[in-house]
PDB file of N, CA and C in Angstrom:
ATOM      1  N   MET A   1     -27.307 -40.771  76.980  1.00  0.00           N
ATOM      2  CA  MET A   1     -27.249 -41.419  75.456  1.00  0.00           C
ATOM      3  C   MET A   1     -26.314 -41.452  75.141  1.00  0.00           C
ATOM      4  N   SER A   2     -26.035 -42.338  74.760  1.00  0.00           N
ATOM      5  CA  SER A   2     -24.252 -42.974  74.470  1.00  0.00           C
ATOM      6  C   SER A   2     -24.414 -43.428  73.002  1.00  0.00           C
ATOM      7  N   VAL A   3     -23.517 -43.335  72.263  1.00  0.00           N
ATOM      8  CA  VAL A   3     -23.119 -43.923  70.873  1.00  0.00           C
ATOM      9  C   VAL A   3     -21.845 -45.061  70.923  1.00  0.00           C
ATOM     10  N   SER A   4     -22.887 -46.409  69.913  1.00  0.00           N
ATOM     11  CA  SER A   4     -22.078 -47.272  70.343  1.00  0.00           C
ATOM     12  C   SER A   4     -20.623 -47.147  69.174  1.00  0.00           C
ATOM     13  N   ASP A   5     -19.643 -47.940  69.329  1.00  0.00           N
ATOM     14  CA  ASP A   5     -18.565 -47.448  68.913  1.00  0.00           C
ATOM     15  C   ASP A   5     -18.863 -47.801  67.194  1.00  0.00           C
ATOM     16  N   GLU A   6     -19.713 -48.791  66.806  1.00  0.00           N
ATOM     17  CA  GLU A   6     -19.812 -48.733  65.344  1.00  0.00           C
ATOM     18  C   GLU A   6     -20.793 -47.667  65.079  1.00  0.00           C
ATOM     19  N   GLU A   7     -21.365 -47.047  65.652  1.00  0.00           N
ATOM     20  CA  GLU A   7     -22.209 -45.737  64.934  1.00  0.00           C
ATOM     21  C   GLU A   7     -21.422 -44.326  65.073  1.00  0.00           C
ATOM     22  N   PHE A   8     -20.534 -44.810  65.903  1.00  0.00           N
ATOM     23  CA  PHE A   8     -19.374 -43.505  66.484  1.00  0.00           C
ATOM     24  C   PHE A   8     -18.420 -43.870  64.771  1.00  0.00           C
ATOM     25  N   GLN A   9     -18.501 -45.144  64.703  1.00  0.00           N
ATOM     26  CA  GLN A   9     -17.183 -45.158  63.425  1.00  0.00           C
ATOM     27  C   GLN A   9     -18.007 -44.641  62.044  1.00  0.00           C
ATOM     28  N   ARG A  10     -19.411 -44.823  62.291  1.00  0.00           N
ATOM     29  CA  ARG A  10     -20.270 -44.987  61.168  1.00  0.00           C
ATOM     30  C   ARG A  10     -20.361 -43.453  60.528  1.00  0.00           C
ATOM     31  N   PHE A  11     -20.496 -42.340  61.714  1.00  0.00           N
ATOM     32  CA  PHE A  11     -20.502 -40.902  61.885  1.00  0.00           C
ATOM     33  C   PHE A  11     -19.068 -40.459  61.053  1.00  0.00           C
ATOM     34  N   GLN A  12     -18.284 -41.027  61.850  1.00  0.00           N
ATOM     35  CA  GLN A  12     -16.988 -40.623  61.793  1.00  0.00           C
ATOM     36  C   GLN A  12     -16.605 -40.868  59.867  1.00  0.00           C
ATOM     37  N   ASN A  13     -16.825 -41.996  59.393  1.00  0.00           N
ATOM     38  CA  ASN A  13     -16.597 -41.950  57.787  1.00  0.00           C
ATOM     39  C   ASN A  13     -17.633 -41.191  57.280  1.00  0.00           C
ATOM     40  N   GLN A  14     -18.641 -41.011  57.815  1.00  0.00           N
ATOM     41  CA  GLN A  14     -19.938 -40.121  56.897  1.00  0.00           C
ATOM     42  C   GLN A  14     -19.015 -38.739  56.845  1.00  0.00           C
ATOM     43  N   LEU A  15     -18.683 -38.388  58.096  1.00  0.00           N
ATOM     44  CA  LEU A  15     -17.817 -36.794  58.119  1.00  0.00           C
ATOM     45  C   LEU A  15     -16.880 -37.046  57.412  1.00  0.00           C
ATOM     46  N   VAL A  16     -15.721 -37.868  57.008  1.00  0.00           N
ATOM     47  CA  VAL A  16     -14.872 -38.239  56.193  1.00  0.00           C
ATOM     48  C   VAL A  16     -15.138 -37.769  54.782  1.00  0.00           C
ATOM     49  N   GLU A  17     -16.455 -38.161  54.367  1.00  0.00           N
ATOM     50  CA  GLU A  17     -16.567 -38.508  52.926  1.00  0.00           C
ATOM     51  C   GLU A  17     -17.330 -36.943  52.710  1.00  0.00           C
ATOM     52  N   ILE A  18     -18.065 -36.345  53.767  1.00  0.00           N
ATOM     53  CA  ILE A  18     -18.690 -34.796  53.368  1.00  0.00           C
ATOM     54  C   ILE A  18     -17.466 -34.078  53.225  1.00  0.00           C
ATOM     55  N   LYS A  19     -16.369 -33.969  54.233  1.00  0.00           N
ATOM     56  CA  LYS A  19     -15.195 -33.305  54.056  1.00  0.00           C
ATOM     57  C   LYS A  19     -14.691 -33.450  52.704  1.00  0.00           C
ATOM     58  N   THR A  20     -14.445 -34.442  52.266  1.00  0.00           N
ATOM     59  CA  THR A  20     -14.005 -34.924  51.281  1.00  0.00           C
ATOM     60  C   THR A  20     -14.608 -34.520  49.868  1.00  0.00           C
ATOM     61  N   ARG A  21     -16.135 -34.703  50.122  1.00  0.00           N
ATOM     62  CA  ARG A  21     -17.124 -33.746  48.984  1.00  0.00           C
ATOM     63  C   ARG A  21     -16.827 -32.621  49.095  1.00  0.00           C
ATOM     64  N   ASN A  22     -16.721 -31.941  49.576  1.00  0.00           N
ATOM     65  CA  ASN A  22     -16.640 -30.575  50.063  1.00  0.00           C
ATOM     66  C   ASN A  22     -15.570 -29.920  49.507  1.00  0.00           C
ATOM     67  N   TYR A  23     -14.231 -30.854  49.854  1.00  0.00           N
ATOM     68  CA  TYR A  23     -12.806 -30.196  49.242  1.00  0.00           C
ATOM     69  C   TYR A  23     -13.107 -30.151  47.603  1.00  0.00           C
ATOM     70  N   GLN A  24     -13.642 -31.401  47.126  1.00  0.00           N
ATOM     71  CA  GLN A  24     -13.552 -31.534  45.836  1.00  0.00           C
ATOM     72  C   GLN A  24     -14.605 -30.606  45.213  1.00  0.00           C
ATOM     73  N   LEU A  25     -15.815 -30.314  45.767  1.00  0.00           N
ATOM     74  CA  LEU A  25     -16.563 -29.429  45.364  1.00  0.00           C
ATOM     75  C   LEU A  25     -16.124 -27.545  45.241  1.00  0.00           C
ATOM     76  N   GLU A  26     -15.236 -27.319  46.261  1.00  0.00           N
ATOM     77  CA  GLU A  26     -14.643 -26.454  46.610  1.00  0.00           C
ATOM     78  C   GLU A  26     -13.597 -25.984  45.593  1.00  0.00           C
ATOM     79  N   GLU A  27     -12.455 -27.087  44.910  1.00  0.00           N
ATOM     80  CA  GLU A  27     -11.715 -27.248  44.017  1.00  0.00           C
ATOM     81  C   GLU A  27     -12.432 -26.806  42.479  1.00  0.00           C
ATOM     82  N   GLN A  28     -13.568 -27.639  42.416  1.00  0.00           N
ATOM     83  CA  GLN A  28     -14.024 -27.241  40.960  1.00  0.00           C
ATOM     84  C   GLN A  28     -14.333 -26.311  41.102  1.00  0.00           C
ATOM     85  N   ASN A  29     -15.353 -25.759  42.481  1.00  0.00           N
ATOM     86  CA  ASN A  29     -15.855 -24.361  42.027  1.00  0.00           C
ATOM     87  C   ASN A  29     -14.374 -23.352  41.763  1.00  0.00           C
ATOM     88  N   LYS A  30     -13.386 -23.443  42.069  1.00  0.00           N
ATOM     89  CA  LYS A  30     -12.364 -22.438  42.141  1.00  0.00           C
ATOM     90  C   LYS A  30     -11.719 -22.509  40.700  1.00  0.00           C
ATOM     91  N   LYS A  31     -11.970 -23.749  39.891  1.00  0.00           N
ATOM     92  CA  LYS A  31     -11.304 -24.079  38.763  1.00  0.00           C
ATOM     93  C   LYS A  31     -12.381 -23.324  37.779  1.00  0.00           C
ATOM     94  N   LEU A  32     -13.870 -23.749  37.568  1.00  0.00           N
ATOM     95  CA  LEU A  32     -15.200 -22.813  37.097  1.00  0.00           C
ATOM     96  C   LEU A  32     -14.924 -21.394  37.387  1.00  0.00           C
ATOM     97  N   LYS A  33     -14.728 -20.960  38.496  1.00  0.00           N
ATOM     98  CA  LYS A  33     -14.458 -19.587  38.819  1.00  0.00           C
ATOM     99  C   LYS A  33     -13.314 -18.865  38.042  1.00  0.00           C
ATOM    100  N   THR A  34     -12.147 -19.554  37.500  1.00  0.00           N
ATOM    101  CA  THR A  34     -11.122 -18.679  37.212  1.00  0.00           C
ATOM    102  C   THR A  34     -11.455 -19.492  35.548  1.00  0.00           C
ATOM    103  N   GLU A  35     -12.129 -20.591  34.923  1.00  0.00           N
ATOM    104  CA  GLU A  35     -12.394 -20.343  33.452  1.00  0.00           C
ATOM    105  C   GLU A  35     -13.415 -19.205  33.236  1.00  0.00           C
ATOM    106  N   ASN A  36     -14.460 -19.003  34.215  1.00  0.00           N
ATOM    107  CA  ASN A  36     -15.365 -18.064  34.022  1.00  0.00           C
ATOM    108  C   ASN A  36     -14.502 -16.507  34.101  1.00  0.00           C
ATOM    109  N   VAL A  37     -13.691 -16.021  34.976  1.00  0.00           N
ATOM    110  CA  VAL A  37     -12.917 -15.173  34.401  1.00  0.00           C
ATOM    111  C   VAL A  37     -12.390 -15.245  32.738  1.00  0.00           C
ATOM    112  N   HIS A  38     -11.419 -15.993  32.617  1.00  0.00           N
ATOM    113  CA  HIS A  38     -10.794 -16.000  31.678  1.00  0.00           C
ATOM    114  C   HIS A  38     -11.810 -15.973  30.753  1.00  0.00           C
ATOM    115  N   LEU A  39     -13.177 -16.753  30.296  1.00  0.00           N
ATOM    116  CA  LEU A  39     -14.060 -16.355  29.221  1.00  0.00           C
ATOM    117  C   LEU A  39     -14.683 -14.964  29.259  1.00  0.00           C
ATOM    118  N   LYS A  40     -14.954 -14.598  30.710  1.00  0.00           N
ATOM    119  CA  LYS A  40     -15.355 -13.066  30.340  1.00  0.00           C
ATOM    120  C   LYS A  40     -14.454 -12.570  29.438  1.00  0.00           C
ATOM    121  N   THR A  41     -12.785 -12.383  29.984  1.00  0.00           N
ATOM    122  CA  THR A  41     -11.902 -11.367  29.327  1.00  0.00           C
ATOM    123  C   THR A  41     -11.895 -11.867  27.891  1.00  0.00           C
ATOM    124  N   GLN A  42     -11.861 -13.213  27.461  1.00  0.00           N
ATOM    125  CA  GLN A  42     -11.778 -13.208  26.195  1.00  0.00           C
ATOM    126  C   GLN A  42     -13.359 -12.731  25.297  1.00  0.00           C
ATOM    127  N   ILE A  43     -14.291 -12.917  26.005  1.00  0.00           N
ATOM    128  CA  ILE A  43     -15.530 -12.092  25.212  1.00  0.00           C
ATOM    129  C   ILE A  43     -15.097 -11.107  25.302  1.00  0.00           C
ATOM    130  N   GLU A  44     -14.794 -10.253  26.134  1.00  0.00           N
ATOM    131  CA  GLU A  44     -14.538  -8.350  26.304  1.00  0.00           C
ATOM    132  C   GLU A  44     -13.528  -8.304  25.017  1.00  0.00           C
ATOM    133  N   ASN A  45     -12.321  -9.294  24.950  1.00  0.00           N
ATOM    134  CA  ASN A  45     -11.235  -8.594  23.879  1.00  0.00           C
ATOM    135  C   ASN A  45     -12.192  -9.080  22.259  1.00  0.00           C
ATOM    136  N   PHE A  46     -12.983 -10.271  22.338  1.00  0.00           N
ATOM    137  CA  PHE A  46     -13.709 -10.320  20.864  1.00  0.00           C
ATOM    138  C   PHE A  46     -14.257  -9.134  20.639  1.00  0.00           C
ATOM    139  N   GLU A  47     -15.007  -8.838  21.894  1.00  0.00           N
ATOM    140  CA  GLU A  47     -15.796  -7.699  21.414  1.00  0.00           C
ATOM    141  C   GLU A  47     -15.587  -6.498  21.095  1.00  0.00           C
ATOM    142  N   LYS A  48     -14.193  -6.067  21.614  1.00  0.00           N
ATOM    143  CA  LYS A  48     -13.388  -4.657  21.587  1.00  0.00           C
ATOM    144  C   LYS A  48     -12.304  -4.941  20.117  1.00  0.00           C
ATOM    145  N   ASP A  49     -12.408  -6.387  19.748  1.00  0.00           N
ATOM    146  CA  ASP A  49     -11.777  -6.394  18.473  1.00  0.00           C
ATOM    147  C   ASP A  49     -12.809  -6.500  17.238  1.00  0.00           C
ATOM    148  N   SER A  50     -14.010  -6.780  17.442  1.00  0.00           N
ATOM    149  CA  SER A  50     -15.418  -6.888  16.700  1.00  0.00           C
ATOM    150  C   SER A  50     -15.800  -5.470  16.203  1.00  0.00           C
ATOM    151  N   ILE A  51     -15.952  -4.097  17.099  1.00  0.00           N
ATOM    152  CA  ILE A  51     -16.006  -3.382  17.021  1.00  0.00           C
ATOM    153  C   ILE A  51     -15.178  -2.576  15.983  1.00  0.00           C
ATOM    154  N   HIS A  52     -13.825  -2.750  15.810  1.00  0.00           N
ATOM    155  CA  HIS A  52     -12.699  -2.237  14.571  1.00  0.00           C
ATOM    156  C   HIS A  52     -13.481  -3.051  13.265  1.00  0.00           C
ATOM    157  N   LEU A  53     -14.343  -4.149  13.524  1.00  0.00           N
ATOM    158  CA  LEU A  53     -14.180  -4.984  12.050  1.00  0.00           C
ATOM    159  C   LEU A  53     -15.664  -4.465  11.593  1.00  0.00           C
ATOM    160  N   ARG A  54     -16.672  -3.999  12.307  1.00  0.00           N
ATOM    161  CA  ARG A  54     -18.001  -3.739  11.773  1.00  0.00           C
ATOM    162  C   ARG A  54     -17.848  -2.556  10.412  1.00  0.00           C
ATOM    163  N   LEU A  55     -18.565  -2.449   9.791  1.00  0.00           N
ATOM    164  CA  LEU A  55     -18.336  -1.441   8.327  1.00  0.00           C
ATOM    165  C   LEU A  55     -19.632  -1.126   8.288  1.00  0.00           C
ATOM    166  N   PRO A  56     -20.024   0.219   8.149  1.00  0.00           N
ATOM    167  CA  PRO A  56     -21.703   0.677   7.930  1.00  0.00           C
ATOM    168  C   PRO A  56     -21.922   0.062   6.384  1.00  0.00           C
ATOM    169  N   THR A  57     -23.041  -0.544   6.548  1.00  0.00           N
ATOM    170  CA  THR A  57     -23.516  -1.177   5.207  1.00  0.00           C
ATOM    171  C   THR A  57     -23.922  -0.037   4.144  1.00  0.00           C
ATOM    172  N   LYS A  58     -24.192   1.130   4.179  1.00  0.00           N
ATOM    173  CA  LYS A  58     -24.197   2.244   3.493  1.00  0.00           C
ATOM    174  C   LYS A  58     -23.175   2.651   2.653  1.00  0.00           C
ATOM    175  N   VAL A  59     -21.839   2.478   3.396  1.00  0.00           N
ATOM    176  CA  VAL A  59     -20.777   2.753   2.522  1.00  0.00           C
ATOM    177  C   VAL A  59     -20.225   1.537   1.586  1.00  0.00           C
ATOM    178  N   LEU A  60     -20.570   0.187   2.512  1.00  0.00           N
ATOM    179  CA  LEU A  60     -19.936  -1.103   1.758  1.00  0.00           C
ATOM    180  C   LEU A  60     -21.460  -1.740   1.329  1.00  0.00           C
ATOM    181  N   PRO A  61     -21.979  -1.639   0.483  1.00  0.00           N
ATOM    182  CA  PRO A  61     -23.023  -2.441   0.180  1.00  0.00           C
ATOM    183  C   PRO A  61     -22.683  -3.768  -0.424  1.00  0.00           C
ATOM    184  N   TRP A  62     -21.458  -3.912  -1.164  1.00  0.00           N
ATOM    185  CA  TRP A  62     -21.526  -5.337  -1.561  1.00  0.00           C
ATOM    186  C   TRP A  62     -20.775  -6.604  -0.374  1.00  0.00           C
ATOM    187  N   LYS A  63     -20.607  -7.419  -1.201  1.00  0.00           N
ATOM    188  CA  LYS A  63     -20.582  -8.821  -0.053  1.00  0.00           C
ATOM    189  C   LYS A  63     -18.940  -8.885  -0.028  1.00  0.00           C
ATOM    190  N   ILE A  64     -18.309  -9.187   1.110  1.00  0.00           N
ATOM    191  CA  ILE A  64     -16.643  -9.054   0.940  1.00  0.00           C
ATOM    192  C   ILE A  64     -16.814 -10.698   0.634  1.00  0.00           C
ATOM    193  N   ARG A  65     -15.774 -11.005  -0.085  1.00  0.00           N
ATOM    194  CA  ARG A  65     -15.551 -12.424  -0.916  1.00  0.00           C
ATOM    195  C   ARG A  65     -14.348 -12.852  -0.631  1.00  0.00           C
ATOM    196  N   ARG A  66     -13.719 -13.338  -0.101  1.00  0.00           N
ATOM    197  CA  ARG A  66     -12.290 -13.876   0.459  1.00  0.00           C
ATOM    198  C   ARG A  66     -11.604 -14.779  -0.823  1.00  0.00           C
ATOM    199  N   VAL A  67     -10.616 -14.372  -1.179  1.00  0.00           N
ATOM    200  CA  VAL A  67     -10.212 -14.973  -2.677  1.00  0.00           C
ATOM    201  C   VAL A  67      -8.717 -15.245  -2.253  1.00  0.00           C
ATOM    202  N   SER A  68      -8.848 -16.994  -2.173  1.00  0.00           N
ATOM    203  CA  SER A  68      -7.237 -17.708  -1.913  1.00  0.00           C
ATOM    204  C   SER A  68      -6.156 -16.729  -2.690  1.00  0.00           C
ATOM    205  N   GLY A  69      -5.240 -16.573  -2.083  1.00  0.00           N
ATOM    206  CA  GLY A  69      -3.534 -15.900  -2.471  1.00  0.00           C
ATOM    207  C   GLY A  69      -3.702 -14.686  -2.467  1.00  0.00           C
ATOM    208  N   ARG A  70      -4.840 -13.887  -1.912  1.00  0.00           N
ATOM    209  CA  ARG A  70      -4.660 -12.615  -1.915  1.00  0.00           C
ATOM    210  C   ARG A  70      -3.783 -12.202  -0.800  1.00  0.00           C
ATOM    211  N   ASP A  71      -3.094 -11.082  -0.889  1.00  0.00           N
ATOM    212  CA  ASP A  71      -2.464 -10.645   0.497  1.00  0.00           C
ATOM    213  C   ASP A  71      -3.247  -9.581   0.895  1.00  0.00           C
ATOM    214  N   THR A  72      -3.417  -9.835   2.600  1.00  0.00           N
ATOM    215  CA  THR A  72      -3.709  -8.976   3.501  1.00  0.00           C
ATOM    216  C   THR A  72      -3.842  -7.718   2.921  1.00  0.00           C
ATOM    217  N   ASP A  73      -2.459  -6.885   2.393  1.00  0.00           N
ATOM    218  CA  ASP A  73      -2.009  -5.688   2.494  1.00  0.00           C
ATOM    219  C   ASP A  73      -2.955  -5.188   1.117  1.00  0.00           C
ATOM    220  N   GLU A  74      -3.222  -6.026   0.326  1.00  0.00           N
ATOM    221  CA  GLU A  74      -3.594  -5.569  -1.513  1.00  0.00           C
ATOM    222  C   GLU A  74      -4.981  -5.709  -0.950  1.00  0.00           C
ATOM    223  N   VAL A  75      -5.649  -6.462  -0.239  1.00  0.00           N
ATOM    224  CA  VAL A  75      -7.265  -6.482   0.060  1.00  0.00           C
ATOM    225  C   VAL A  75      -7.059  -5.073   0.600  1.00  0.00           C
ATOM    226  N   GLN A  76      -6.721  -4.340   1.715  1.00  0.00           N
ATOM    227  CA  GLN A  76      -6.597  -3.165   2.668  1.00  0.00           C
ATOM    228  C   GLN A  76      -6.510  -2.417   1.744  1.00  0.00           C
ATOM    229  N   ARG A  77      -5.445  -1.719   0.348  1.00  0.00           N
ATOM    230  CA  ARG A  77      -5.332  -0.953  -0.774  1.00  0.00           C
ATOM    231  C   ARG A  77      -6.724  -1.164  -1.096  1.00  0.00           C
ATOM    232  N   GLU A  78      -7.135  -1.855  -1.682  1.00  0.00           N
ATOM    233  CA  GLU A  78      -8.012  -2.092  -2.360  1.00  0.00           C
ATOM    234  C   GLU A  78      -8.975  -1.485  -1.796  1.00  0.00           C
ATOM    235  N   ASN A  79      -9.579  -1.990  -0.408  1.00  0.00           N
ATOM    236  CA  ASN A  79     -10.894  -1.315   0.149  1.00  0.00           C
ATOM    237  C   ASN A  79     -10.439   0.507   0.230  1.00  0.00           C
ATOM    238  N   ASP A  80      -9.360   0.606   0.532  1.00  0.00           N
ATOM    239  CA  ASP A  80      -9.279   1.690   1.085  1.00  0.00           C
ATOM    240  C   ASP A  80      -9.457   2.784  -0.642  1.00  0.00           C
ATOM    241  N   VAL A  81      -9.052   2.384  -1.492  1.00  0.00           N
ATOM    242  CA  VAL A  81      -9.116   2.859  -2.892  1.00  0.00           C
ATOM    243  C   VAL A  81     -10.664   3.146  -3.155  1.00  0.00           C
ATOM    244  N   LEU A  82     -11.862   1.853  -2.743  1.00  0.00           N
ATOM    245  CA  LEU A  82     -12.896   1.914  -2.690  1.00  0.00           C
ATOM    246  C   LEU A  82     -13.817   2.845  -1.943  1.00  0.00           C
ATOM    247  N   ALA A  83     -12.738   2.963  -0.679  1.00  0.00           N
ATOM    248  CA  ALA A  83     -13.533   3.656   0.128  1.00  0.00           C
ATOM    249  C   ALA A  83     -13.634   5.214  -0.215  1.00  0.00           C
ATOM    250  N   ARG A  84     -12.470   5.576  -0.843  1.00  0.00           N
ATOM    251  CA  ARG A  84     -12.375   6.931  -1.262  1.00  0.00           C
ATOM    252  C   ARG A  84     -13.106   7.605  -2.208  1.00  0.00           C
ATOM    253  N   LYS A  85     -13.708   6.349  -3.261  1.00  0.00           N
ATOM    254  CA  LYS A  85     -14.463   6.646  -4.425  1.00  0.00           C
ATOM    255  C   LYS A  85     -15.840   6.966  -3.740  1.00  0.00           C
TER     256      LYS A  85
END
């Protein structure tokens, strides 16, 4: 059973299309894996940072409000004074 020249060319074209699509998908997969690793690392860093931000509600039952123009050092000193009380 032989394949005509037209069929052979059609198979060749399909093969090229499939290989091209495969390469595109492999590249997309590689990019997504890299992005996934980056996002996981970012989440881990945010979680590590958030541990330091959690305040016990029994010690600080009031709501912390942001006041514009206040220096962070000033707020930290005020928090330290209030925590000692």
